[in-house]
PDB file of C-alpha atoms in Angstrom:
ATOM      1  CA  ARG K  21      11.068  13.325  -3.038  1.00  0.00           C
ATOM      2  CA  PRO K  22      14.845  12.935  -3.282  1.00  0.00           C
ATOM      3  CA  TYR K  23      14.777   9.390  -4.056  1.00  0.00           C
ATOM      4  CA  GLN K  24      12.411   9.789  -6.711  1.00  0.00           C
ATOM      5  CA  GLN K  25      14.486  12.381  -8.204  1.00  0.00           C
ATOM      6  CA  GLU K  26      17.576  10.363  -7.787  1.00  0.00           C
ATOM      7  CA  ALA K  27      15.708   7.415  -9.888  1.00  0.00           C
ATOM      8  CA  PHE K  28      15.052   9.594 -12.659  1.00  0.00           C
ATOM      9  CA  GLN K  29      18.233  11.136 -12.725  1.00  0.00           C
ATOM     10  CA  ALA K  30      19.895   7.745 -12.996  1.00  0.00           C
ATOM     11  CA  ALA K  31      17.280   6.679 -15.670  1.00  0.00           C
ATOM     12  CA  ALA K  32      18.319   9.991 -17.590  1.00  0.00           C
ATOM     13  CA  ASP K  33      21.854   9.526 -17.489  1.00  0.00           C
ATOM     14  CA  TRP K  34      21.380   5.846 -18.814  1.00  0.00           C
ATOM     15  CA  ILE K  35      19.548   6.397 -21.737  1.00  0.00           C
ATOM     16  CA  LYS K  36      21.744   9.244 -22.671  1.00  0.00           C
ATOM     17  CA  VAL K  37      24.786   6.741 -23.134  1.00  0.00           C
ATOM     18  CA  SER K  38      23.092   3.349 -23.661  1.00  0.00           C
ATOM     19  CA  THR K  39      20.731   1.552 -25.797  1.00  0.00           C
ATOM     20  CA  GLU K  40      20.253  -1.524 -23.628  1.00  0.00           C
ATOM     21  CA  PRO K  41      17.408  -2.038 -21.341  1.00  0.00           C
ATOM     22  CA  GLY K  42      17.693  -0.592 -17.959  1.00  0.00           C
ATOM     23  CA  VAL K  43      15.557  -1.192 -15.142  1.00  0.00           C
ATOM     24  CA  ILE K  44      14.961   0.630 -11.732  1.00  0.00           C
ATOM     25  CA  GLU K  45      14.339  -1.440  -8.585  1.00  0.00           C
ATOM     26  CA  ALA K  46      11.689   0.455  -6.453  1.00  0.00           C
ATOM     27  CA  ALA K  47      10.174  -1.151  -3.503  1.00  0.00           C
ATOM     28  CA  THR K  48       6.166  -1.054  -3.032  1.00  0.00           C
ATOM     29  CA  ALA K  49       4.552   2.521  -2.240  1.00  0.00           C
ATOM     30  CA  SER K  50       7.814   4.108  -3.562  1.00  0.00           C
ATOM     31  CA  GLY K  51       5.696   5.996  -5.969  1.00  0.00           C
ATOM     32  CA  LYS K  52       6.899   4.701  -9.235  1.00  0.00           C
ATOM     33  CA  SER K  53       4.135   6.420 -11.010  1.00  0.00           C
ATOM     34  CA  HIS K  54       5.716   9.678 -10.241  1.00  0.00           C
ATOM     35  CA  ILE K  55       9.357   8.280 -11.569  1.00  0.00           C
ATOM     36  CA  VAL K  56       7.462   6.841 -14.700  1.00  0.00           C
ATOM     37  CA  ALA K  57       6.024  10.453 -15.343  1.00  0.00           C
ATOM     38  CA  ALA K  58       9.028  12.269 -14.917  1.00  0.00           C
ATOM     39  CA  ILE K  59      11.236   9.797 -17.328  1.00  0.00           C
ATOM     40  CA  ALA K  60       8.167  10.336 -20.177  1.00  0.00           C
ATOM     41  CA  GLU K  61       8.514  14.017 -19.550  1.00  0.00           C
ATOM     42  CA  PHE K  62      12.097  14.257 -19.956  1.00  0.00           C
ATOM     43  CA  VAL K  63      12.257  12.030 -23.167  1.00  0.00           C
ATOM     44  CA  TYR K  64       9.589  13.741 -24.821  1.00  0.00           C
ATOM     45  CA  ARG K  65      11.630  17.183 -24.244  1.00  0.00           C
ATOM     46  CA  VAL K  66      14.796  16.080 -25.098  1.00  0.00           C
ATOM     47  CA  SER K  67      14.124  13.899 -28.332  1.00  0.00           C
ATOM     48  CA  GLY K  68      12.435  16.559 -30.266  1.00  0.00           C
ATOM     49  CA  GLY K  69       8.899  15.770 -29.908  1.00  0.00           C
ATOM     50  CA  LEU K  70       9.118  11.973 -30.412  1.00  0.00           C
ATOM     51  CA  SER K  71       6.834   9.603 -28.723  1.00  0.00           C
ATOM     52  CA  VAL K  72       7.164   7.778 -25.188  1.00  0.00           C
ATOM     53  CA  LEU K  73       5.534   4.460 -24.646  1.00  0.00           C
ATOM     54  CA  CYS K  74       4.501   3.744 -21.152  1.00  0.00           C
ATOM     55  CA  ILE K  75       3.052   0.208 -20.919  1.00  0.00           C
ATOM     56  CA  ALA K  76       1.630  -1.628 -17.820  1.00  0.00           C
ATOM     57  CA  PRO K  77       0.180  -4.956 -17.528  1.00  0.00           C
ATOM     58  CA  ASN K  78      -3.463  -3.970 -16.768  1.00  0.00           C
ATOM     59  CA  SER K  79      -5.573  -0.712 -16.980  1.00  0.00           C
ATOM     60  CA  ASP K  80      -5.577   0.313 -13.494  1.00  0.00           C
ATOM     61  CA  LEU K  81      -1.967   1.075 -13.525  1.00  0.00           C
ATOM     62  CA  VAL K  82      -2.654   2.364 -16.998  1.00  0.00           C
ATOM     63  CA  LEU K  83      -4.562   5.041 -15.603  1.00  0.00           C
ATOM     64  CA  GLN K  84      -2.811   5.828 -12.351  1.00  0.00           C
ATOM     65  CA  ASN K  85       0.500   6.443 -14.065  1.00  0.00           C
ATOM     66  CA  ARG K  86      -1.194   8.489 -16.930  1.00  0.00           C
ATOM     67  CA  GLU K  87      -2.729  10.605 -13.703  1.00  0.00           C
ATOM     68  CA  LYS K  88       0.772  11.298 -12.504  1.00  0.00           C
ATOM     69  CA  TYR K  89       1.756  12.268 -15.742  1.00  0.00           C
ATOM     70  CA  LEU K  90      -1.014  14.791 -16.397  1.00  0.00           C
ATOM     71  CA  LEU K  91       0.442  16.622 -13.088  1.00  0.00           C
ATOM     72  CA  THR K  92       3.300  17.607 -15.441  1.00  0.00           C
ATOM     73  CA  GLY K  93       0.895  20.057 -17.222  1.00  0.00           C
ATOM     74  CA  ASN K  94       1.385  17.805 -20.559  1.00  0.00           C
ATOM     75  CA  PRO K  95      -1.427  15.783 -22.180  1.00  0.00           C
ATOM     76  CA  ALA K  96      -1.385  12.045 -22.778  1.00  0.00           C
ATOM     77  CA  SER K  97      -3.141   9.362 -24.425  1.00  0.00           C
ATOM     78  CA  ILE K  98      -4.401   6.013 -23.567  1.00  0.00           C
ATOM     79  CA  LEU K  99      -4.049   2.793 -25.508  1.00  0.00           C
ATOM     80  CA  SER K 100      -5.883   0.226 -23.741  1.00  0.00           C
ATOM     81  CA  ALA K 101      -8.900  -1.172 -24.553  1.00  0.00           C
ATOM     82  CA  SER K 102      -9.636  -2.277 -20.836  1.00  0.00           C
ATOM     83  CA  ALA K 103      -9.379   1.327 -19.809  1.00  0.00           C
ATOM     84  CA  GLY K 104     -11.905   2.469 -22.590  1.00  0.00           C
ATOM     85  CA  ASP K 105      -9.674   4.322 -25.098  1.00  0.00           C
ATOM     86  CA  LYS K 106      -7.404   3.802 -28.120  1.00  0.00           C
ATOM     87  CA  CYS K 107      -5.978   7.003 -28.695  1.00  0.00           C
ATOM     88  CA  THR K 108      -2.635   7.685 -30.108  1.00  0.00           C
ATOM     89  CA  ARG K 109      -2.766  11.414 -30.583  1.00  0.00           C
ATOM     90  CA  HIS K 110      -0.474  12.519 -28.337  1.00  0.00           C
ATOM     91  CA  ALA K 111       3.384  12.374 -27.814  1.00  0.00           C
ATOM     92  CA  VAL K 112       3.199  10.128 -24.538  1.00  0.00           C
ATOM     93  CA  ILE K 113       0.810   7.226 -24.567  1.00  0.00           C
ATOM     94  CA  PHE K 114       0.076   4.902 -21.901  1.00  0.00           C
ATOM     95  CA  GLY K 115      -1.404   1.448 -22.640  1.00  0.00           C
ATOM     96  CA  THR K 116      -1.687  -2.137 -22.319  1.00  0.00           C
ATOM     97  CA  PRO K 117       0.419  -4.756 -24.056  1.00  0.00           C
ATOM     98  CA  LEU K 118      -2.470  -6.580 -26.229  1.00  0.00           C
ATOM     99  CA  THR K 119      -3.735  -3.158 -27.259  1.00  0.00           C
ATOM    100  CA  VAL K 120      -0.153  -1.521 -27.942  1.00  0.00           C
ATOM    101  CA  LYS K 121       0.418  -4.680 -30.171  1.00  0.00           C
ATOM    102  CA  ASN K 122      -2.786  -4.255 -32.109  1.00  0.00           C
ATOM    103  CA  ASN K 123      -2.176  -0.453 -32.929  1.00  0.00           C
ATOM    104  CA  LEU K 124       1.530  -0.643 -33.421  1.00  0.00           C
ATOM    105  CA  ALA K 125       0.892   0.359 -37.404  1.00  0.00           C
ATOM    106  CA  ARG K 126      -0.251   3.980 -35.674  1.00  0.00           C
ATOM    107  CA  LEU K 127       3.021   4.323 -33.764  1.00  0.00           C
ATOM    108  CA  ALA K 128       4.989   3.603 -37.023  1.00  0.00           C
ATOM    109  CA  ASP K 129       8.397   4.990 -36.427  1.00  0.00           C
ATOM    110  CA  ARG K 130       7.588   7.806 -33.792  1.00  0.00           C
ATOM    111  CA  VAL K 131       8.804   6.083 -30.618  1.00  0.00           C
ATOM    112  CA  ALA K 132      11.964   7.219 -28.834  1.00  0.00           C
ATOM    113  CA  CYS K 133      11.554   5.099 -25.701  1.00  0.00           C
ATOM    114  CA  VAL K 134       9.620   2.324 -23.874  1.00  0.00           C
ATOM    115  CA  VAL K 135       8.726   2.394 -20.484  1.00  0.00           C
ATOM    116  CA  LEU K 136       7.963  -0.788 -18.641  1.00  0.00           C
ATOM    117  CA  ASP K 137       5.644  -0.720 -15.431  1.00  0.00           C
ATOM    118  CA  GLU K 138       5.672  -4.192 -13.563  1.00  0.00           C
ATOM    119  CA  ALA K 139       8.937  -4.889 -15.420  1.00  0.00           C
ATOM    120  CA  HIS K 140       9.348  -8.569 -14.109  1.00  0.00           C
ATOM    121  CA  GLY K 141       6.550  -9.837 -15.804  1.00  0.00           C
ATOM    122  CA  LEU K 142       7.935  -9.200 -19.402  1.00  0.00           C
ATOM    123  CA  THR K 143       5.726 -11.399 -21.745  1.00  0.00           C
ATOM    124  CA  PRO K 144       6.217 -12.710 -25.446  1.00  0.00           C
ATOM    125  CA  THR K 145       3.704  -9.722 -26.419  1.00  0.00           C
ATOM    126  CA  VAL K 146       5.663  -6.851 -24.811  1.00  0.00           C
ATOM    127  CA  ILE K 147       9.077  -7.993 -26.458  1.00  0.00           C
ATOM    128  CA  GLU K 148       7.356  -8.601 -29.687  1.00  0.00           C
ATOM    129  CA  VAL K 149       6.391  -4.791 -29.388  1.00  0.00           C
ATOM    130  CA  ILE K 150       9.653  -3.693 -28.380  1.00  0.00           C
ATOM    131  CA  GLU K 151      11.392  -5.727 -31.542  1.00  0.00           C
ATOM    132  CA  LYS K 152       9.067  -4.342 -33.865  1.00  0.00           C
ATOM    133  CA  LEU K 153       9.788  -0.677 -32.985  1.00  0.00           C
ATOM    134  CA  ARG K 154      13.099  -1.194 -32.921  1.00  0.00           C
ATOM    135  CA  ALA K 155      13.060  -2.397 -36.306  1.00  0.00           C
ATOM    136  CA  LYS K 156      11.772   0.902 -37.497  1.00  0.00           C
ATOM    137  CA  ARG K 157      14.139   2.879 -34.740  1.00  0.00           C
ATOM    138  CA  PRO K 158      17.065   0.622 -33.683  1.00  0.00           C
ATOM    139  CA  LYS K 159      17.989   3.272 -30.643  1.00  0.00           C
ATOM    140  CA  VAL K 160      14.548   2.653 -29.156  1.00  0.00           C
ATOM    141  CA  ARG K 161      15.415   3.038 -25.516  1.00  0.00           C
ATOM    142  CA  VAL K 162      13.747   0.586 -22.886  1.00  0.00           C
ATOM    143  CA  LEU K 163      13.445   1.302 -19.204  1.00  0.00           C
ATOM    144  CA  GLY K 164      11.460  -0.779 -16.528  1.00  0.00           C
ATOM    145  CA  LEU K 165      10.446  -0.296 -13.165  1.00  0.00           C
ATOM    146  CA  THR K 166       9.737  -3.041 -10.607  1.00  0.00           C
ATOM    147  CA  ALA K 167       9.547  -3.775  -6.962  1.00  0.00           C
ATOM    148  CA  THR K 168      10.321  -7.847  -7.456  1.00  0.00           C
ATOM    149  CA  PRO K 169      13.158  -8.343  -9.898  1.00  0.00           C
ATOM    150  CA  TYR K 170      13.763 -11.747  -8.725  1.00  0.00           C
ATOM    151  CA  ARG K 171      11.664 -14.626 -10.531  1.00  0.00           C
ATOM    152  CA  MET K 172      11.608 -18.222  -9.491  1.00  0.00           C
ATOM    153  CA  GLY K 173      13.692 -20.481 -11.556  1.00  0.00           C
ATOM    154  CA  THR K 174      15.585 -17.524 -13.738  1.00  0.00           C
ATOM    155  CA  GLY K 175      16.790 -15.347 -10.924  1.00  0.00           C
ATOM    156  CA  TYR K 176      17.169 -11.749 -11.442  1.00  0.00           C
ATOM    157  CA  ILE K 177      16.167  -9.800 -14.233  1.00  0.00           C
ATOM    158  CA  TYR K 178      19.181  -7.873 -14.955  1.00  0.00           C
ATOM    159  CA  GLU K 179      22.848  -8.779 -15.795  1.00  0.00           C
ATOM    160  CA  PHE K 180      24.659  -6.124 -13.523  1.00  0.00           C
ATOM    161  CA  ASP K 181      23.458  -4.309 -10.328  1.00  0.00           C
ATOM    162  CA  SER K 182      23.534  -0.700  -9.586  1.00  0.00           C
ATOM    163  CA  ASN K 183      27.051  -0.999  -8.016  1.00  0.00           C
ATOM    164  CA  ASN K 184      28.257  -2.598 -11.664  1.00  0.00           C
ATOM    165  CA  ARG K 185      28.695  -6.042 -10.233  1.00  0.00           C
ATOM    166  CA  PHE K 186      27.615  -9.184 -12.271  1.00  0.00           C
ATOM    167  CA  VAL K 187      24.775 -11.035 -11.078  1.00  0.00           C
ATOM    168  CA  GLU K 188      25.461 -14.659 -10.727  1.00  0.00           C
ATOM    169  CA  GLN K 189      21.451 -15.747  -9.811  1.00  0.00           C
ATOM    170  CA  ALA K 190      20.536 -14.606 -13.316  1.00  0.00           C
ATOM    171  CA  ILE K 191      19.688 -16.729 -16.459  1.00  0.00           C
ATOM    172  CA  ASP K 192      19.426 -14.900 -19.593  1.00  0.00           C
ATOM    173  CA  PRO K 193      18.079 -11.710 -18.053  1.00  0.00           C
ATOM    174  CA  TYR K 194      16.192  -9.002 -20.268  1.00  0.00           C
ATOM    175  CA  PHE K 195      17.859  -5.860 -18.504  1.00  0.00           C
ATOM    176  CA  LYS K 196      21.412  -4.921 -18.594  1.00  0.00           C
ATOM    177  CA  LYS K 197      21.562  -3.305 -15.343  1.00  0.00           C
ATOM    178  CA  GLN K 198      19.600  -2.270 -12.691  1.00  0.00           C
ATOM    179  CA  ILE K 199      20.439   1.362 -12.731  1.00  0.00           C
ATOM    180  CA  TYR K 200      18.803   2.518  -9.449  1.00  0.00           C
ATOM    181  CA  HIS K 201      17.327   0.634  -6.344  1.00  0.00           C
ATOM    182  CA  ILE K 202      14.999   2.107  -3.993  1.00  0.00           C
ATOM    183  CA  SER K 203      14.816  -0.383  -0.869  1.00  0.00           C
ATOM    184  CA  ALA K 204      11.763  -0.595   1.751  1.00  0.00           C
ATOM    185  CA  HIS K 205      14.870   0.000   4.294  1.00  0.00           C
ATOM    186  CA  LEU K 206      15.044   3.429   2.657  1.00  0.00           C
ATOM    187  CA  LEU K 207      11.360   4.008   2.615  1.00  0.00           C
ATOM    188  CA  LEU K 208      11.280   3.376   6.505  1.00  0.00           C
ATOM    189  CA  SER K 209      14.277   5.252   7.692  1.00  0.00           C
ATOM    190  CA  GLN K 210      12.831   8.412   5.858  1.00  0.00           C
ATOM    191  CA  GLY K 211       9.542   7.900   6.921  1.00  0.00           C
ATOM    192  CA  TYR K 212       7.684   7.036   3.891  1.00  0.00           C
ATOM    193  CA  LEU K 213       6.486   3.750   5.172  1.00  0.00           C
ATOM    194  CA  THR K 214       4.658   2.943   8.589  1.00  0.00           C
ATOM    195  CA  ARG K 215       6.714   0.082  10.227  1.00  0.00           C
ATOM    196  CA  PRO K 216       5.023  -3.097  10.365  1.00  0.00           C
ATOM    197  CA  LEU K 217       4.216  -4.294  14.092  1.00  0.00           C
ATOM    198  CA  ILE K 218       3.537  -7.998  14.338  1.00  0.00           C
ATOM    199  CA  GLY K 219       1.153  -8.933  17.469  1.00  0.00           C
ATOM    200  CA  VAL K 220       0.409 -11.491  19.865  1.00  0.00           C
ATOM    201  CA  VAL K 221      -2.269 -14.051  17.966  1.00  0.00           C
ATOM    202  CA  ASN K 222      -4.644 -15.690  20.485  1.00  0.00           C
ATOM    203  CA  GLU K 223      -6.003 -18.414  17.723  1.00  0.00           C
ATOM    204  CA  SER K 224      -4.911 -20.003  14.464  1.00  0.00           C
ATOM    205  CA  TYR K 225      -5.778 -22.109  11.894  1.00  0.00           C
ATOM    206  CA  ASP K 226      -3.545 -25.085  10.970  1.00  0.00           C
ATOM    207  CA  THR K 227      -1.880 -24.610   7.980  1.00  0.00           C
ATOM    208  CA  SER K 228       0.470 -27.819   8.054  1.00  0.00           C
ATOM    209  CA  GLU K 229      -1.744 -29.711   5.516  1.00  0.00           C
ATOM    210  CA  LEU K 230      -1.502 -27.040   2.588  1.00  0.00           C
ATOM    211  CA  VAL K 231      -0.324 -28.643  -0.751  1.00  0.00           C
ATOM    212  CA  LEU K 232       1.642 -26.437  -3.045  1.00  0.00           C
ATOM    213  CA  VAL K 233       1.545 -27.091  -6.655  1.00  0.00           C
ATOM    214  CA  GLY K 234       4.129 -24.711  -8.939  1.00  0.00           C
ATOM    215  CA  ASP K 235       3.859 -21.041  -6.656  1.00  0.00           C
ATOM    216  CA  LYS K 236       0.400 -21.536  -5.249  1.00  0.00           C
ATOM    217  CA  TYR K 237      -1.487 -23.803  -3.002  1.00  0.00           C
ATOM    218  CA  THR K 238      -4.285 -25.814  -4.388  1.00  0.00           C
ATOM    219  CA  PRO K 239      -7.899 -24.550  -3.670  1.00  0.00           C
ATOM    220  CA  ASP K 240      -8.743 -28.026  -1.919  1.00  0.00           C
ATOM    221  CA  SER K 241      -6.201 -27.756   0.526  1.00  0.00           C
ATOM    222  CA  LEU K 242      -7.172 -24.111   1.075  1.00  0.00           C
ATOM    223  CA  ASP K 243     -10.522 -25.048   1.618  1.00  0.00           C
ATOM    224  CA  ARG K 244      -9.673 -27.709   4.162  1.00  0.00           C
ATOM    225  CA  ALA K 245      -7.715 -25.230   6.170  1.00  0.00           C
ATOM    226  CA  PHE K 246      -9.457 -21.927   6.084  1.00  0.00           C
ATOM    227  CA  THR K 247     -13.335 -22.781   5.639  1.00  0.00           C
ATOM    228  CA  GLY K 248     -15.817 -24.458   7.768  1.00  0.00           C
ATOM    229  CA  LYS K 249     -14.110 -23.594  10.874  1.00  0.00           C
ATOM    230  CA  GLY K 250     -16.892 -21.543  12.418  1.00  0.00           C
ATOM    231  CA  ARG K 251     -16.023 -21.510  16.222  1.00  0.00           C
ATOM    232  CA  LEU K 252     -12.154 -20.961  15.230  1.00  0.00           C
ATOM    233  CA  THR K 253     -13.024 -18.289  12.253  1.00  0.00           C
ATOM    234  CA  ALA K 254     -15.489 -16.050  14.909  1.00  0.00           C
ATOM    235  CA  GLU K 255     -12.502 -16.110  17.627  1.00  0.00           C
ATOM    236  CA  ILE K 256     -10.004 -14.872  14.994  1.00  0.00           C
ATOM    237  CA  VAL K 257     -12.338 -12.133  14.091  1.00  0.00           C
ATOM    238  CA  ALA K 258     -13.189 -11.182  17.438  1.00  0.00           C
ATOM    239  CA  ASP K 259      -9.302 -10.927  18.126  1.00  0.00           C
ATOM    240  CA  ILE K 260      -8.976  -8.759  14.921  1.00  0.00           C
ATOM    241  CA  VAL K 261     -12.001  -6.504  15.986  1.00  0.00           C
ATOM    242  CA  SER K 262     -10.579  -6.072  19.523  1.00  0.00           C
ATOM    243  CA  HIS K 263      -7.104  -5.027  18.263  1.00  0.00           C
ATOM    244  CA  GLY K 264      -8.648  -2.739  15.705  1.00  0.00           C
ATOM    245  CA  ALA K 265     -10.997  -0.593  17.898  1.00  0.00           C
ATOM    246  CA  HIS K 266      -9.065   2.415  18.038  1.00  0.00           C
ATOM    247  CA  ARG K 267      -7.914   2.010  14.303  1.00  0.00           C
ATOM    248  CA  MET K 268      -9.676   4.172  11.745  1.00  0.00           C
ATOM    249  CA  GLY K 269      -9.841   1.375   9.290  1.00  0.00           C
ATOM    250  CA  VAL K 270      -8.963  -2.474   9.194  1.00  0.00           C
ATOM    251  CA  MET K 271      -8.569  -4.594   6.231  1.00  0.00           C
ATOM    252  CA  ILE K 272      -8.586  -8.383   6.193  1.00  0.00           C
ATOM    253  CA  PHE K 273      -7.305 -10.675   3.478  1.00  0.00           C
ATOM    254  CA  ALA K 274      -9.111 -14.036   3.296  1.00  0.00           C
ATOM    255  CA  ALA K 275      -7.675 -17.013   1.891  1.00  0.00           C
ATOM    256  CA  THR K 276     -10.540 -17.903  -0.528  1.00  0.00           C
ATOM    257  CA  VAL K 277     -13.988 -16.579  -1.239  1.00  0.00           C
ATOM    258  CA  ARG K 278     -15.702 -19.109   0.977  1.00  0.00           C
ATOM    259  CA  HIS K 279     -13.230 -17.992   3.661  1.00  0.00           C
ATOM    260  CA  ALA K 280     -14.162 -14.339   3.150  1.00  0.00           C
ATOM    261  CA  GLN K 281     -17.827 -15.146   3.340  1.00  0.00           C
ATOM    262  CA  GLU K 282     -17.286 -16.870   6.947  1.00  0.00           C
ATOM    263  CA  ILE K 283     -15.402 -14.078   8.052  1.00  0.00           C
ATOM    264  CA  MET K 284     -18.143 -11.413   7.009  1.00  0.00           C
ATOM    265  CA  GLU K 285     -20.431 -13.652   9.227  1.00  0.00           C
ATOM    266  CA  SER K 286     -18.548 -12.632  12.394  1.00  0.00           C
ATOM    267  CA  LEU K 287     -17.892  -9.260  11.394  1.00  0.00           C
ATOM    268  CA  PRO K 288     -20.467  -5.834  12.265  1.00  0.00           C
ATOM    269  CA  PRO K 289     -22.720  -5.815   9.228  1.00  0.00           C
ATOM    270  CA  GLU K 290     -23.175  -2.035   9.347  1.00  0.00           C
ATOM    271  CA  LEU K 291     -19.213  -1.689   9.321  1.00  0.00           C
ATOM    272  CA  SER K 292     -18.337  -3.919   7.129  1.00  0.00           C
ATOM    273  CA  MET K 293     -17.924  -5.006   3.409  1.00  0.00           C
ATOM    274  CA  MET K 294     -16.365  -7.738   1.253  1.00  0.00           C
ATOM    275  CA  ILE K 295     -14.658  -7.473  -2.357  1.00  0.00           C
ATOM    276  CA  GLY K 296     -14.582 -10.935  -4.135  1.00  0.00           C
ATOM    277  CA  GLY K 297     -14.283 -11.947  -7.302  1.00  0.00           C
ATOM    278  CA  ASP K 298     -17.423 -13.766  -7.876  1.00  0.00           C
ATOM    279  CA  ILE K 299     -19.596 -10.732  -6.248  1.00  0.00           C
ATOM    280  CA  ASN K 300     -18.005  -7.517  -7.387  1.00  0.00           C
ATOM    281  CA  THR K 301     -16.949  -8.710 -10.669  1.00  0.00           C
ATOM    282  CA  LYS K 302     -17.311  -4.912 -12.272  1.00  0.00           C
ATOM    283  CA  LYS K 303     -14.418  -2.908 -11.819  1.00  0.00           C
ATOM    284  CA  ALA K 304     -16.514   0.194 -11.086  1.00  0.00           C
ATOM    285  CA  ASP K 305     -18.159  -1.671  -8.287  1.00  0.00           C
ATOM    286  CA  ARG K 306     -15.113  -2.543  -6.566  1.00  0.00           C
ATOM    287  CA  LYS K 307     -13.483   1.043  -7.075  1.00  0.00           C
ATOM    288  CA  LYS K 308     -16.859   2.441  -5.386  1.00  0.00           C
ATOM    289  CA  LEU K 309     -16.055   0.210  -2.526  1.00  0.00           C
ATOM    290  CA  VAL K 310     -12.399   1.191  -2.141  1.00  0.00           C
ATOM    291  CA  ASP K 311     -13.136   4.495  -2.371  1.00  0.00           C
ATOM    292  CA  ARG K 312     -16.087   4.284   0.409  1.00  0.00           C
ATOM    293  CA  TYR K 313     -13.294   2.427   2.684  1.00  0.00           C
ATOM    294  CA  ARG K 314     -10.528   5.559   1.888  1.00  0.00           C
ATOM    295  CA  ALA K 315     -13.393   8.008   2.981  1.00  0.00           C
ATOM    296  CA  ARG K 316     -14.178   5.823   6.051  1.00  0.00           C
ATOM    297  CA  GLY K 317     -17.571   5.165   4.914  1.00  0.00           C
ATOM    298  CA  PHE K 318     -17.251   1.901   6.738  1.00  0.00           C
ATOM    299  CA  LYS K 319     -14.497   0.409   8.990  1.00  0.00           C
TER     300      LYS K 319
END
């Protein structure tokens, strides 16, 4: 897509002239994996065969990013215990933070660039990895990608925006500059996202008594607001079923596992499935359900 090409070009231009960390702000569904793949392929090509380390916070993202990179026709390794592999054979390596940290000796001084997916979630482990790599090669480049560059308490994660304006709402940001910005508005205007439609809701829960601690509601207050509301939940679900009659698929997000179980009681059992942390504990089981849903195996 044109904006992906522009984001990649901005990243390539940045690492040619700067060793400071730069970040691409890319809205959800913009296809960050394709941008990561393009950056990794470019750095490998221009660095004379040095390595590119692509770090993501979980194995799902590691596998997704590597899958897109393989489309370039080049091989790539997985360095992630949770993804089931600890390989550093190939020049481009996709890994999770802790496994990468525990295998840094194998990477030695061969890394030219670190690409961070979900860069807003920068952890001490990731920072330690970068510092140790830079102790070997001071000019190691660092590029991040995120859809959410603003953090409560510390503000934006970059010092300058893409127009070179100083960002006042930033406390000790790790990234020097937002080198490119892909907004949700852009994706909507170019037809890459479906516009959200907010309809009329016939019934709703009373959420006035929810208790917020930090950035999360307490489990007890969630239970009081959403569970044990049999008739109300049934009416809300009936409204959803009616609105979804001509849709190919419907996803309902519940407040808690108990809430999800109560929702299931009002849905057609032959058309409905539930994914919840306590009943689908294996990633393989969850993946099978998601794959079935995508294939329209149930509504």
